[in-house]
Amino acid sequence: MNARILLSRRFATVSGGGVFAQKEHDGDGSAPQRPVIDYSAGVPDPTVLPYQKALQAGERVLTGPGAFASLNYSDFAGIHRLREHIADLRHVRPENVVVTNGAMQGIFLSAQALIDPGDVVLLENPVFPEAERIFRLAGARIESIPLTAKGPDLDELERRLEQGSRYKAFYTVPDFQNPTGSVSDAASKNRLLALAHHYGFAVIADNPYRDLWFQRPPEEFPQQYRSADRGGQLFEIGSFSKTLGPGWRVGWIISGSEEIQAITSFRRSIDGHPSTIAQYVISELLEDHAWYASLLDRERGLYADKAGALYAAIASAFDGEVELDEPQGGYFLWTHLPDDIDLDDSRVRDELEFRGLRYVPGNAFAVKDSQARPGRISGASSPSNALRLSFAHAPREELVEGVGRLQEAVQSIRTQHHTHIPVSEEIRDSE
């Protein structure tokens, strides 16, 4: 018997690895010419995580009066002290908070709370692709709207709503968006929630990068939507993954207190609760408010420096041939290579891989089966020359070195293109 036929249709259609899985090299068989420089990893810089402080906090937890509680089952919504810390950090009440196994579970639980099979979910385009997978697995029909430099195109959204389109939920990464780094300003956030209230859809705001701003913190969503008792229009998702490390798997959802109660009841049949020991250790770390504030300041300074170095290196190397905006926070720089460099071309991918460059191509973030494809944030075109480059994980010097390799790769690709003229072009040239 073929074991695969025992799987549900939902499970049978799930592919492994996701869009970020990347082989060391899948081109012409050549090994990378140099050590790999990884621009693909959306994970923290390993030099800034608080290893020693976490060790000390864990020791206090496991040798203190709450040692057994830290290894016991937890409240389904998360331990109360951690909910209090999150509420304090995010300026809401503890009853508006449920602790999750990272932001990904926050998306999953929000989707399960809102979506029935056949409901239409609107996504920004380009989109964090794992979120799209979650909504599709929930049975949602997917539509998309493009991004602008100030977030989703709300003029387009309002036009569709006025023409009769209806949505159950809209998913967005409002601050330092993945992959583009765009930020929704206060006016955009207010307008989006006003539209959601008027037309009756929910907003799922996935915000794991919010605390990693460089110059000034991003604006909040309107407070009345963030601390409601019921009828919460907003499901706001956060995480400690980008600041304390993704291995903790501790995040949260903020919504109306009745919605939080419903999510808590539902998740009892999913995982019960997040890791109790992880919650206790993070809660112990957060007791030292000054220390956590200083950690965020160090991380902001480190990532701002690395982002600036990467931006300056690309701008200098390509001298106006590429389109990019300097990151204002988060982990990512979104850029378009020169128009003659097509990442859908296997020869281009081979050249980049041969030079040890690991990246995520722009097409990985295109909403699937959507009429609208993600283009330049400051214009409109095919994303086949777009790259998402992470400045978070690799050392500063590697980020800059990689730009030199990228420049070499582009020059080599152009040389190859000039020496391999297609037959049709040879015929035209001879006429």
mmCIF file of C-alpha atoms in Angstrom, residues 88-92 174-175 184-190 193 207 210-211 217-223 226 234 236 254:
data_model
loop_
_atom_site.group_PDB
_atom_site.id
_atom_site.type_symbol
_atom_site.label_atom_id
_atom_site.label_comp_id
_atom_site.label_asym_id
_atom_site.label_seq_id
_atom_site.Cartn_x
_atom_site.Cartn_y
_atom_site.Cartn_z
ATOM 1 C CA ASP A 88 3.972 46.631 29.182
ATOM 2 C CA LEU A 89 6.305 46.616 26.174
ATOM 3 C CA ARG A 90 3.410 46.958 23.732
ATOM 4 C CA HIS A 91 1.185 49.313 25.773
ATOM 5 C CA VAL A 92 -1.840 47.039 26.092
ATOM 6 C CA PRO A 174 3.568 46.916 8.617
ATOM 7 C CA ASP A 175 7.007 47.799 9.970
ATOM 8 C CA SER A 184 3.454 51.950 7.014
ATOM 9 C CA ASP A 185 3.150 55.427 8.527
ATOM 10 C CA ALA A 186 0.531 56.512 11.054
ATOM 11 C CA ALA A 187 -1.867 57.806 8.408
ATOM 12 C CA SER A 188 -1.713 54.497 6.523
ATOM 13 C CA LYS A 189 -2.306 52.457 9.677
ATOM 14 C CA ASN A 190 -5.240 54.628 10.696
ATOM 15 C CA LEU A 193 -8.100 50.095 10.303
ATOM 16 C CA ASN A 207 5.366 42.678 13.221
ATOM 17 C CA ARG A 210 9.198 46.439 14.959
ATOM 18 C CA ASP A 211 11.760 46.987 17.754
ATOM 19 C CA PRO A 217 10.297 53.962 16.176
ATOM 20 C CA PRO A 218 7.476 53.262 13.736
ATOM 21 C CA GLU A 219 4.008 54.554 14.519
ATOM 22 C CA GLU A 220 1.478 52.347 16.328
ATOM 23 C CA PHE A 221 -1.897 51.252 15.061
ATOM 24 C CA PRO A 222 -4.750 53.229 16.658
ATOM 25 C CA GLN A 223 -4.887 52.329 20.343
ATOM 26 C CA ARG A 226 -5.194 47.363 20.256
ATOM 27 C CA LEU A 234 -6.689 43.891 14.657
ATOM 28 C CA GLU A 236 -1.101 42.090 16.022
ATOM 29 C CA ILE A 254 -2.474 41.052 20.683
#
